[in-house]
Amino acid sequence: NAGVTQTPKFQVLKTGQSMTLQCAQDMNHEYMSWYRQDPGMGLRLIHYSVGAGITDQGEVPNGYNVSRSTTEDFPLRLLSAAPSQTSVYFCASSPRWEGVANYGYTFGSGTRLTVV
Amino acid sequence: AQSVSQHNHHVILSEAASLELGCNYSYGGTVNLFWYVQYPGQHLQLLLKYFSGDPLVKGIKGFEAEFIKSKFSFNLRKPSVQWSDTAEYFCAVNARSGANAGKSTFGDGTTLTVKP
């Protein structure tokens, strides 16, 4: 089915480990972004991309890296996991950044990450 | 920078009661406004959106929202809630242009519990 696919759904990491959260969309969307969801804090933007080869920081980028080598994929890398990064991570996409007005975001099903 | 405030963190209603969830935003320019719903264990889904025209917008499942520019508000309403409306509701705003264009800012969310 067309949409945004995130893997894994659940992950437990030890402090200091690194990992990559995968996000892929098959809708040819130009705009992709990563949010983290924490209780009582809503969703906060980590990084976003307006097209292949272009990325930029959001509200809470520290400790995370992204790259956008293809239109379809937008992986999020945790360089050295910390307990403060325990959260639910959502990938979201939209046809174009200005297309958010018309279409809103399509969200993936989320990755629940626990750092111990 | 834009910000979103959702005043009710947790709302408990009985079935058939009317619902109104408050959302206020702060931003000096023109914005697009959204409501997303997150059912238990699921990802966020777009409920409705406003970007121009009639300030009263209708979404899926009988929800509607009214944009009142003078009050910077975009409240979500439903005349008669059902048990299946139990979910978390997020208001979001993004600027139409400028550095923040396309980057949605989310409120902290309102948890709605509908008692059968």
Coordinates of C-alpha atoms in Angstrom, one line a residue:
Chain A
N1 CA 0.0 0.0 0.0
A2 CA 1.2 3.5 -0.8
G3 CA 2.3 5.5 2.2
V4 CA 5.1 6.1 4.6
T5 CA 6.9 3.0 6.0
Q6 CA 9.0 3.1 9.2
T7 CA 11.2 0.4 10.5
P8 CA 11.8 -0.8 13.1
K9 CA 8.5 -0.4 15.1
F10 CA 10.3 -1.0 18.4
Q11 CA 13.9 -0.7 19.5
V12 CA 15.8 -0.8 22.8
L13 CA 19.3 0.6 22.8
K14 CA 22.0 0.9 25.4
T15 CA 23.4 4.4 26.2
G16 CA 26.1 5.2 23.7
Q17 CA 25.0 2.8 20.9
S18 CA 24.2 4.2 17.5
M19 CA 21.4 3.2 15.2
T20 CA 19.4 4.3 12.1
L21 CA 15.7 4.6 12.0
Q22 CA 14.4 4.0 8.5
C23 CA 11.7 5.9 6.6
A24 CA 10.6 5.3 3.1
Q25 CA 7.7 6.7 1.1
D26 CA 6.4 5.6 -2.3
M27 CA 4.3 8.6 -3.1
N28 CA 7.1 10.7 -4.8
H29 CA 6.8 13.2 -2.1
E30 CA 9.5 15.9 -2.1
Y31 CA 9.1 17.0 1.5
M32 CA 10.0 14.6 4.4
S33 CA 10.5 15.2 8.1
W34 CA 11.2 13.5 11.4
Y35 CA 9.3 14.3 14.6
R36 CA 9.6 13.0 18.0
Q37 CA 6.6 12.7 20.3
D38 CA 6.9 12.9 24.0
P39 CA 4.1 12.9 26.6
G40 CA 2.8 16.4 27.2
M41 CA 5.1 17.9 24.6
G42 CA 3.3 17.2 21.4
L43 CA 5.4 16.6 18.3
R44 CA 8.7 18.4 17.9
L45 CA 10.5 18.7 14.5
I46 CA 14.0 17.1 14.4
H47 CA 15.1 17.4 10.8
Y48 CA 13.4 17.9 7.5
S49 CA 14.2 17.7 3.8
V50 CA 12.6 19.6 0.9
G51 CA 14.1 17.3 -1.7
A52 CA 16.8 14.9 -2.5
G53 CA 20.2 16.2 -1.4
I54 CA 18.7 19.0 0.8
T55 CA 18.2 18.7 4.6
D56 CA 17.9 21.2 7.4
Q57 CA 17.5 21.3 11.1
G58 CA 14.3 21.5 13.0
E59 CA 13.5 22.4 16.6
V60 CA 15.5 19.6 18.3
P61 CA 18.3 18.4 16.0
N62 CA 21.0 17.7 18.5
G63 CA 22.1 14.1 18.6
Y64 CA 20.6 13.2 15.3
N65 CA 21.8 13.2 11.7
V66 CA 19.9 12.8 8.5
S67 CA 20.6 12.4 4.8
R68 CA 18.4 12.4 1.7
S69 CA 20.2 10.6 -1.1
T70 CA 16.9 9.6 -2.9
T71 CA 13.4 11.0 -3.0
E72 CA 12.1 7.9 -1.3
D73 CA 14.3 7.5 1.7
F74 CA 15.0 9.7 4.7
P75 CA 16.9 7.8 7.4
L76 CA 17.4 9.3 10.9
R77 CA 20.7 8.4 12.6
L78 CA 21.3 8.5 16.4
L79 CA 25.0 9.0 16.8
S80 CA 25.4 8.0 20.5
A81 CA 22.0 7.2 22.1
A82 CA 21.1 8.9 25.4
P83 CA 18.2 8.2 27.7
S84 CA 16.8 11.6 26.8
Q85 CA 16.2 10.2 23.3
T86 CA 13.7 7.7 24.6
S87 CA 10.6 8.7 22.5
V88 CA 8.3 7.8 19.7
Y89 CA 9.6 8.9 16.4
F90 CA 7.4 9.7 13.4
C91 CA 8.4 10.2 9.9
A92 CA 6.0 12.5 7.8
S93 CA 5.9 13.5 4.2
S94 CA 4.1 15.9 1.9
P95 CA 4.1 16.3 -1.9
R96 CA 6.1 19.6 -1.6
W97 CA 6.9 21.9 1.3
E98 CA 4.3 24.3 0.0
G99 CA 2.0 21.3 -0.6
V100 CA 1.6 21.0 3.2
A101 CA -1.1 23.6 2.8
N102 CA -3.2 21.5 0.5
Y103 CA -2.4 18.0 1.7
G104 CA -1.1 18.1 5.2
Y105 CA 1.3 15.4 6.2
T106 CA 1.2 11.7 5.7
F107 CA 2.6 10.0 8.8
G108 CA 4.4 6.7 9.2
S109 CA 3.3 4.3 12.0
G110 CA 6.1 5.4 14.3
T111 CA 9.2 3.8 16.0
R112 CA 9.1 3.4 19.7
L113 CA 12.7 3.8 21.0
T114 CA 13.9 3.1 24.5
V115 CA 17.4 4.0 25.6
V116 CA 18.5 2.4 28.8
Chain B
A1 CA 8.4 31.7 15.4
Q2 CA 5.0 30.1 15.4
S3 CA 3.5 28.4 18.4
V4 CA 0.3 26.5 19.1
S5 CA -1.6 26.2 22.4
Q6 CA -4.2 23.5 23.1
H7 CA -5.9 24.5 26.4
N8 CA -7.5 21.2 27.3
H9 CA -5.0 18.4 28.0
H10 CA -7.6 15.7 28.8
V11 CA -11.4 15.8 28.1
I12 CA -13.8 13.2 29.2
L13 CA -17.3 13.0 27.7
S14 CA -20.2 10.6 27.5
E15 CA -21.4 9.3 24.2
A16 CA -23.7 11.8 22.4
A17 CA -22.2 14.8 24.2
S18 CA -21.0 17.7 22.1
L19 CA -17.3 18.3 21.8
E20 CA -15.2 21.5 21.4
L21 CA -11.4 21.4 21.6
G22 CA -9.6 24.7 21.8
C23 CA -6.6 25.6 19.7
N24 CA -4.9 29.0 19.6
Y25 CA -1.8 29.9 17.6
S26 CA 0.6 32.8 17.5
Y27 CA 2.2 33.9 14.3
G28 CA 2.3 37.3 12.6
G29 CA 1.7 36.1 9.0
T30 CA -0.7 33.9 7.0
V31 CA -1.0 30.4 8.2
N32 CA -2.4 27.0 7.3
L33 CA -4.2 25.2 10.1
F34 CA -4.7 21.5 10.7
W35 CA -6.2 19.0 13.1
Y36 CA -4.7 15.6 13.3
V37 CA -6.1 12.6 15.2
Q38 CA -4.1 9.7 16.7
Y39 CA -6.1 6.7 17.7
P40 CA -4.6 4.5 20.4
G41 CA -1.6 2.7 19.1
Q42 CA -1.8 4.3 15.7
H43 CA -0.1 7.0 13.7
L44 CA -1.4 10.5 13.2
Q45 CA -4.0 11.0 10.5
L46 CA -5.2 14.3 9.0
L47 CA -8.7 15.1 10.3
L48 CA -9.2 18.4 8.5
K49 CA -7.4 21.5 7.3
Y50 CA -7.9 25.1 6.5
F51 CA -5.8 27.3 4.2
S52 CA -8.3 29.7 2.5
G53 CA -11.9 30.4 1.8
D54 CA -14.8 29.4 4.1
P55 CA -13.5 29.6 7.7
L56 CA -15.8 26.7 8.7
V57 CA -14.2 23.6 7.4
K58 CA -15.6 20.1 7.6
G59 CA -13.5 17.0 8.0
I60 CA -13.9 13.3 8.2
K61 CA -16.2 11.5 10.7
G62 CA -18.4 14.5 11.4
F63 CA -15.7 16.8 12.7
E64 CA -15.6 20.5 11.8
A65 CA -13.4 23.4 12.8
E66 CA -13.8 27.2 12.6
F67 CA -11.0 29.5 11.9
I68 CA -11.5 32.9 13.7
K69 CA -8.7 35.1 12.5
S70 CA -9.3 37.8 15.0
K71 CA -8.9 35.4 17.8
F72 CA -6.1 33.3 16.3
S73 CA -8.2 30.3 17.0
F74 CA -9.1 27.1 15.2
N75 CA -11.3 25.1 17.5
L76 CA -12.4 21.6 16.7
R77 CA -16.1 20.6 17.2
K78 CA -18.3 17.6 16.8
P79 CA -22.1 17.7 17.7
S80 CA -22.3 14.2 19.1
V81 CA -19.2 12.1 20.0
Q82 CA -19.0 8.3 19.8
W83 CA -16.9 5.9 21.8
S84 CA -14.8 5.4 18.7
D85 CA -13.7 9.1 18.9
T86 CA -11.5 8.2 21.9
A87 CA -8.1 9.4 20.7
E88 CA -5.5 12.2 21.0
Y89 CA -6.1 15.3 18.9
F90 CA -3.4 17.6 17.7
C91 CA -3.7 21.1 16.3
A92 CA -1.0 22.2 14.0
V93 CA 0.0 25.4 12.2
N94 CA 2.5 26.2 9.5
A95 CA 3.4 29.5 7.9
R96 CA 2.5 30.0 4.3
S97 CA 5.9 31.6 3.4
G98 CA 9.2 32.5 4.9
A99 CA 11.7 30.4 6.8
N100 CA 9.1 28.3 8.6
A101 CA 7.0 27.6 5.5
G102 CA 6.0 23.9 5.4
K103 CA 7.3 23.1 8.8
S104 CA 4.2 22.4 10.9
T105 CA 4.3 23.3 14.6
F106 CA 2.1 21.0 16.7
G107 CA 0.3 21.7 19.9
D108 CA 0.8 19.4 22.9
G109 CA -2.3 17.4 22.1
T110 CA -5.7 16.8 23.8
T111 CA -6.6 13.4 24.9
L112 CA -10.3 12.7 24.4
T113 CA -11.9 9.8 26.3
V114 CA -15.5 9.0 25.4
K115 CA -17.4 6.9 27.9
P116 CA -20.0 4.5 26.5

